[in-house]
XYZ file of C-alpha atoms in Angstrom:
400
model
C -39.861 13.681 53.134
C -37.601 12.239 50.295
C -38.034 15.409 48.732
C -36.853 17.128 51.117
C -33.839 14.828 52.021
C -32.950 15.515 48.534
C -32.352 18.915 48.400
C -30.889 18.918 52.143
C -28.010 17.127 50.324
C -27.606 19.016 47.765
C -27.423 22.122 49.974
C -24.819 20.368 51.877
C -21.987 20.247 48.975
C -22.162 24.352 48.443
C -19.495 24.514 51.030
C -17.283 21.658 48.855
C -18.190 23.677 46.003
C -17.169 27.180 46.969
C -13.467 25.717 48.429
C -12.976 23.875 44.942
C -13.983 27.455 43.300
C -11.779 29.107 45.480
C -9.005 26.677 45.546
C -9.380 26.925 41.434
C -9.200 30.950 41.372
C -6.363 30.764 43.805
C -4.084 28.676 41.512
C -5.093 30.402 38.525
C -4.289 33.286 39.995
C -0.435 32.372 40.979
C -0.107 30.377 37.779
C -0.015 33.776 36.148
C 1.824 35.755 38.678
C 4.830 32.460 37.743
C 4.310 32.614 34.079
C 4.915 36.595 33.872
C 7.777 35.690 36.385
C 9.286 33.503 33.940
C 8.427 35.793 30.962
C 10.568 38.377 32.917
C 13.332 35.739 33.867
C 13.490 34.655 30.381
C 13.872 37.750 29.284
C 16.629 38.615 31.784
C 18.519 35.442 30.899
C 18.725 36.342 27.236
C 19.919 40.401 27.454
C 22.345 37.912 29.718
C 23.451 36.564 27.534
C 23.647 38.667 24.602
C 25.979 41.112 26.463
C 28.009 38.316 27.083
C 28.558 37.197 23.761
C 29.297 41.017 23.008
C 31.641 41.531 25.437
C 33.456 38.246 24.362
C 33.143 39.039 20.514
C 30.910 36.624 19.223
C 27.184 36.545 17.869
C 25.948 33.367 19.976
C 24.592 31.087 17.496
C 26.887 28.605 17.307
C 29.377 29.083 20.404
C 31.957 26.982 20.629
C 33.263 27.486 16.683
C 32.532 31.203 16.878
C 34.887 31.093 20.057
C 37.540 29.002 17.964
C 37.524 31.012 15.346
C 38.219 34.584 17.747
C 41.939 32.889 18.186
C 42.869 33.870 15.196
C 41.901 37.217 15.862
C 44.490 37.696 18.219
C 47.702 38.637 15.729
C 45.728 41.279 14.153
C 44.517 42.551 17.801
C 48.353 42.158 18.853
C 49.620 44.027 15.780
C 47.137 47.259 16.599
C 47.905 47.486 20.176
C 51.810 47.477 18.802
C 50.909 50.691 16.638
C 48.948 52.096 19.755
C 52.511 51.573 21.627
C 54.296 53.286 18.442
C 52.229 56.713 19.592
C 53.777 57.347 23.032
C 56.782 58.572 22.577
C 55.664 61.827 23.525
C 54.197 60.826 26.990
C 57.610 58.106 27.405
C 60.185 60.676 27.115
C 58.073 63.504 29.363
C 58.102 60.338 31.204
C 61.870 59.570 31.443
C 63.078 63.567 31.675
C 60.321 64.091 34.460
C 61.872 61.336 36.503
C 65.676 61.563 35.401
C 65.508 65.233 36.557
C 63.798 64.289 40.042
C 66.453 61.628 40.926
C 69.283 63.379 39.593
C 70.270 60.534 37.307
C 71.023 61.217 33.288
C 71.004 57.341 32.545
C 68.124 56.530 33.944
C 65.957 54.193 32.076
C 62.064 54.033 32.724
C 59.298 51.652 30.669
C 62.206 50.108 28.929
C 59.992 47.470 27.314
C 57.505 49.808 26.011
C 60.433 52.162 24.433
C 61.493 48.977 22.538
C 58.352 47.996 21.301
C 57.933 52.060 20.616
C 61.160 51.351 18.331
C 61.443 47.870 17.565
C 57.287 46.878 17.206
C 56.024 43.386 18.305
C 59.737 41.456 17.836
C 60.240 38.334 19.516
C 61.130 37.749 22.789
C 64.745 36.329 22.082
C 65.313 39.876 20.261
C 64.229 41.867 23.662
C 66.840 40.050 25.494
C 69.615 39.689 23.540
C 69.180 42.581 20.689
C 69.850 39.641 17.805
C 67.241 39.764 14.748
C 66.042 36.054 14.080
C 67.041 34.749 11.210
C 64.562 34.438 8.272
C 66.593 31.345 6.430
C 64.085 28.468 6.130
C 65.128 25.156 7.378
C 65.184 23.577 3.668
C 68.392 25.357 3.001
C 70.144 23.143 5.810
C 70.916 19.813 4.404
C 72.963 17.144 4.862
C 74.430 15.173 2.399
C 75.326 11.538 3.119
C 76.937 9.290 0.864
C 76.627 5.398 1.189
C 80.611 3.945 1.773
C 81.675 1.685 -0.805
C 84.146 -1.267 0.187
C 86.966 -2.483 -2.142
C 89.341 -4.616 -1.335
C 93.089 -3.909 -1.969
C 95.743 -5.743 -3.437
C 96.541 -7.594 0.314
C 92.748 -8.759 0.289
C 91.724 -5.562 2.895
C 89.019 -3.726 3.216
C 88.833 -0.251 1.771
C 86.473 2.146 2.347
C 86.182 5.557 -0.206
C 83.114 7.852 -1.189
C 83.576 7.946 -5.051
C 81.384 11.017 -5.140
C 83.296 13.295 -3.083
C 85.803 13.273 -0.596
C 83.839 15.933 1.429
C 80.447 16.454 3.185
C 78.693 19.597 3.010
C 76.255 20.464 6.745
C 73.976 23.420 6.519
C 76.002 26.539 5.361
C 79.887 25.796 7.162
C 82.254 23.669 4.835
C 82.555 20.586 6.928
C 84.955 18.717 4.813
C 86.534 14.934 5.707
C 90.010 13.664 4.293
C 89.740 11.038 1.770
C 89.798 7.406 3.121
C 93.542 6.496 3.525
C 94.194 3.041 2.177
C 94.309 0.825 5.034
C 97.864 -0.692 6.144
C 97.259 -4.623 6.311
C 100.330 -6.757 7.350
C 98.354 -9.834 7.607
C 100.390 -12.697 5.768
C 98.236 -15.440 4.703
C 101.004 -17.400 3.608
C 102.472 -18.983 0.268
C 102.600 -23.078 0.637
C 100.086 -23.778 2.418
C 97.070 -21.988 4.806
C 97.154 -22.646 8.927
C 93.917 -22.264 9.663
C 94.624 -23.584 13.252
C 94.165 -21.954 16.907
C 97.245 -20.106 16.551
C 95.784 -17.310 14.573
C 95.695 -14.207 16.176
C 93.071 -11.455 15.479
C 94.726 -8.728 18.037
C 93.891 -5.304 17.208
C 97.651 -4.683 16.116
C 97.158 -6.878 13.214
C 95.218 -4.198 11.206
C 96.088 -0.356 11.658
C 92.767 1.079 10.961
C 93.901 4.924 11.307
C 92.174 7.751 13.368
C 88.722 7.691 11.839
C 87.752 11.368 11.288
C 84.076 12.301 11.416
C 84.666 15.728 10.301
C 82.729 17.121 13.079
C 85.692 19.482 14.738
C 83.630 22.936 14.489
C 80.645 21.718 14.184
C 77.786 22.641 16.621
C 74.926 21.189 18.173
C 71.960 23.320 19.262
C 70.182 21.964 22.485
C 66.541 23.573 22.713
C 66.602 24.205 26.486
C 63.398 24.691 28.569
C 61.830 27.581 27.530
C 62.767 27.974 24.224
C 59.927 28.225 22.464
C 58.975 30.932 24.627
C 61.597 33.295 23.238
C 60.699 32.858 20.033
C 57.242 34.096 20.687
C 56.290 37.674 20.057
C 56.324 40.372 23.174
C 52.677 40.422 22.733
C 52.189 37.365 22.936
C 54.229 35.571 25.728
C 52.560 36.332 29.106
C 55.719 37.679 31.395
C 56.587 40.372 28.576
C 52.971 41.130 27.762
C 52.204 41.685 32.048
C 55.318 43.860 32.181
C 54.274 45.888 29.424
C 50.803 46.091 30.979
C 52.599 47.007 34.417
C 54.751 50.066 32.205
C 51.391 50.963 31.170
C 49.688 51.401 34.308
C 53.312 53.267 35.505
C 52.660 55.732 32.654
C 49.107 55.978 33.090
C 49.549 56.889 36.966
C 52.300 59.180 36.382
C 50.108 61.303 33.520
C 47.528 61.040 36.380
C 49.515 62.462 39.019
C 50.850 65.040 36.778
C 47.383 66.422 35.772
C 46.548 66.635 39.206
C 49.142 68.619 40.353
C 49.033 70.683 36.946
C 45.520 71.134 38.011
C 46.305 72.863 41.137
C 49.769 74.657 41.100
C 50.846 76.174 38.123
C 54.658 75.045 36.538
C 56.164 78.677 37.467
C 56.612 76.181 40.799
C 59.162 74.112 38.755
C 60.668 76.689 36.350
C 61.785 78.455 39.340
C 63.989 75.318 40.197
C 67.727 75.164 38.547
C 68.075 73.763 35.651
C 64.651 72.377 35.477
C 64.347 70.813 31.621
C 62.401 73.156 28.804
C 60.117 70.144 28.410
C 58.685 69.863 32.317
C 58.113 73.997 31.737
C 56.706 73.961 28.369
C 54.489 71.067 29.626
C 51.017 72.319 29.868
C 47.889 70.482 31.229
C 46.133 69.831 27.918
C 49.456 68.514 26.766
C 49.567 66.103 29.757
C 45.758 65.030 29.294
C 46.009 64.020 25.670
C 49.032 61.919 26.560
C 46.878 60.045 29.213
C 44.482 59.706 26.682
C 46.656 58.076 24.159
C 47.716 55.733 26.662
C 44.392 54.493 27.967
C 43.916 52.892 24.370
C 46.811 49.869 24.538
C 45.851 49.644 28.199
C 42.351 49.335 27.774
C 42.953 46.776 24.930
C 44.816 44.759 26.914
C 42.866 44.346 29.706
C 38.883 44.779 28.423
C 36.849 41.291 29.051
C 37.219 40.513 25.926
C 41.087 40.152 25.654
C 41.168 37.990 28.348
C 38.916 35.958 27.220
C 40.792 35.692 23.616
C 44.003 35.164 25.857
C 42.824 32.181 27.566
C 41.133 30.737 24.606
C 44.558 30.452 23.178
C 45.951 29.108 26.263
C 43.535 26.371 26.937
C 41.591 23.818 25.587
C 39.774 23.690 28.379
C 38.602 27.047 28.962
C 36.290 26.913 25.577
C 34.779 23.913 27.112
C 34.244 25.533 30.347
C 33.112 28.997 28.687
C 30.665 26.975 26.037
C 29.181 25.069 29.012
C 28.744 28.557 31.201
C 27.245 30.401 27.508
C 25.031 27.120 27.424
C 23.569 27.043 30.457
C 21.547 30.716 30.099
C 20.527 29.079 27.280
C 19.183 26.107 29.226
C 17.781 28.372 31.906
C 15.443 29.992 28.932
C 14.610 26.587 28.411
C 13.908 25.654 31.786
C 11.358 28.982 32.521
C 9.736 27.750 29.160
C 9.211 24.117 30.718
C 7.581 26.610 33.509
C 5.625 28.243 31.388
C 4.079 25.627 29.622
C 2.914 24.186 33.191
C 1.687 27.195 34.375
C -0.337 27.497 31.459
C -1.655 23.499 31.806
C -2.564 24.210 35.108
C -4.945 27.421 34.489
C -6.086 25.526 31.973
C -6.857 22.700 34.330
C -8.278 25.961 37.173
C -10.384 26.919 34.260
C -11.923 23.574 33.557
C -12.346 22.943 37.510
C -14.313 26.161 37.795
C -16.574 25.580 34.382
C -17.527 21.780 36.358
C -18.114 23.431 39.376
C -19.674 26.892 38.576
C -22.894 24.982 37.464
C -23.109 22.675 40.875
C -22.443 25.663 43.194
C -25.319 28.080 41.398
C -27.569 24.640 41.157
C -27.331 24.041 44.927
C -27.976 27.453 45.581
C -31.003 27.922 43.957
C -32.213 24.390 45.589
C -30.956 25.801 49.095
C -33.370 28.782 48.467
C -35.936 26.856 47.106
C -35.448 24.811 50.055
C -35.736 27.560 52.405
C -39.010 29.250 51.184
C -40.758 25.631 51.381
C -39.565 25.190 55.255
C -40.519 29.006 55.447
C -44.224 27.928 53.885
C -44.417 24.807 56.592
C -43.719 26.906 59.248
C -45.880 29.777 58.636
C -48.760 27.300 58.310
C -47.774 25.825 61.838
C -48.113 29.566 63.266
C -51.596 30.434 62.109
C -50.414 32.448 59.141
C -47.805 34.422 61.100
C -45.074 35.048 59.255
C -41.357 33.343 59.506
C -38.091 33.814 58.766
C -35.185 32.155 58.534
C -32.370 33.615 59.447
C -27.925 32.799 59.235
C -26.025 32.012 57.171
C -28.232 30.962 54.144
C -29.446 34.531 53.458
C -26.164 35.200 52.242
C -26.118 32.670 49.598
């Protein structure tokens, strides 16, 4: 009877068994559905964030001093674009006789900024809007001389006060020059016999004529920086209203060439050659003319605004923005790090599936067996019960 309690209760954990199994296969099974997941995400995250750091210029290993160090890329960037500019005078003056010969107007300026940078390069913006060439003196050869006073004293006891070095002071370049100290007219009597030292001493300002003190100062001037100023001395290139209006020309002269090659493309210029006085250059115009003229002007625009030159522009601009751009490179970064964290659970917990199912295996196969054992021994009993006749058991156990 013990015997046989025995194995009943072993029999009864084969349903415990097979869930564990099951329960074991099961999160095996997702565990490395979510590791090739994160394989793939990681993956993902990284051809992220290598295109990225191409598109902004930069190789990625160290960010934030790779994305100092593309600031000073910017002159040399700024300088090319300027030579780009120099090679469209062929598509600016189709340009400006296309359009003065539609409206009928011979002074008729159009893309006036890019025909100055076409003549003048990357100047400064104080040269764009007043025509004056900066000058290249240096600041050292402005200087002021000043010379300490020295007091004397006259033959009245006054005070006298003379530069023995020179009677004139030199500021910057203009002669600036001061008359020589004129000797001071003192009336004040101080008296032979004796010296009244009492109240009735009078220290009014017509006791000593002093002069008209001259500071020498008549013509010169004083230069005020007013608000802004440092903006005009920055190049055309570089300060943000003349660098968006030469973008805007751009994109005038780009749709124009467009327009142009589209109407080329469908009417030929015997249209326009039959109006009066239509200019040689519209007629001798032809379509390949007009389509490498586009082409040469895509290359400044596209330079100016690809990813990448924005992103150099507001690097310059702000302090801030290379924070904000090292944190945003950074965090792909910490997303590869994150599916690796994944990874490394997934693979702890098929490695804890695996161990579940080696513990279990045995006790499932072991109960089995006693279950069948079981079975043919109850089979036995019951036969014997019968006369001989043969039994069966049947259900669910037959399919152990």
């Amino acid at each position: 009877k013990q015997w046989y309690q025995r194995r009943v209760a072993i029999t009864a954990g084969i349903p415990l068994f097979k869930k564990q199994i099951a329960r074991a296969t099961q999160i095996k099974q997702d565990s490395i559905k979510k590791q090739a997941d994160c394989s793939n995400n990681i993956n993902k995250y990284q051809i992220k964030y290598r295109e990225k750091c191409a598109d902004i210029g930069i190789v990625g290993d160290h960010v934030r001093s790779e994305l100092k160090n593309l600031v000073g890329e910017i002159p040399g960037r700024m300088s090319k674009i300027a030579a780009d500019i120099g090679k469209l005078h062929s598509a600016l003056s189709y340009y400006q006789v296309f359009a003065r010969f539609l409206i009928k107007k011979a002074d008729l300026e159009v893309c006036p900024l890019l025909f100055f940078v076409l003549q003048h390069g990357n100047v400064t913006v104080r040269q764009w809007e007043t025509g004056t060439v900066p000058s290249q003196e240096s600041d050292s050869d402005s200087s002021v001389e000043i010379i300490e006073p020295i007091e004397t004293h006259d033959k009245n006891g006054c005070i006298v006060v003379s530069n023995e070095a020179s009677d004139s002071m030199d500021v910057s370049s203009d002669n600036v020059t001061t008359e020589p100290a004129a000797e001071l007219d003192c009336d004040i009597d101080f008296g032979i016999d004796t010296i009244d030292f009492g109240a009735d001493i009078d220290f009014g300002e017509d006791i000593i004529d002093c002069g008209e003190i001259d500071f020498g100062c008549d013509d010169t001037e004083i230069n005020v920086l007013e608000a802004g100023e440092d903006q005009k001395n920055e190049l055309l290139l570089d300060n943000t209203s003349t660098r968006n209006k030469i973008i805007d020309e751009l994109y005038e002269l780009s749709a124009f060439l467009s327009s142009r090659q589209e109407e080329l493309s469908r009417h030929s210029e015997s249209i326009l050659s039959e109006i009066p006085d239509c200019p040689p250059e519209i007629q001798t115009t032809q379509l390949e003319n007009v389509e490498k003229m586009a082409s040469v002007v895509e290359i400044p625009l596209n330079k100016l605004t690809n990813e990448k030159m924005r992103h150099l522009l507001l690097l310059k601009s702000s302090e801030k923005y290379i924070d904000r751009l090292t944190d945003s490179m950074h965090s792909q970064l910490r997303l590869c790090d994150k599916m690796e964290d994944s990874i490394e659970e997934m693979k702890q917990r098929i490695r804890d599936a695996e161990r579940t199912y080696e513990e279990v295996e045995p006790k499932l196969q072991r109960a089995i067996d006693t279950t069948k054992s079981l079975k043919s021994c109850v089979e036995t009993e019951l036969s014997k019960k019968y006369k001989g006749r043969p039994v069966r058991i049947m259900g669910d156990i037959n399919t152990l």
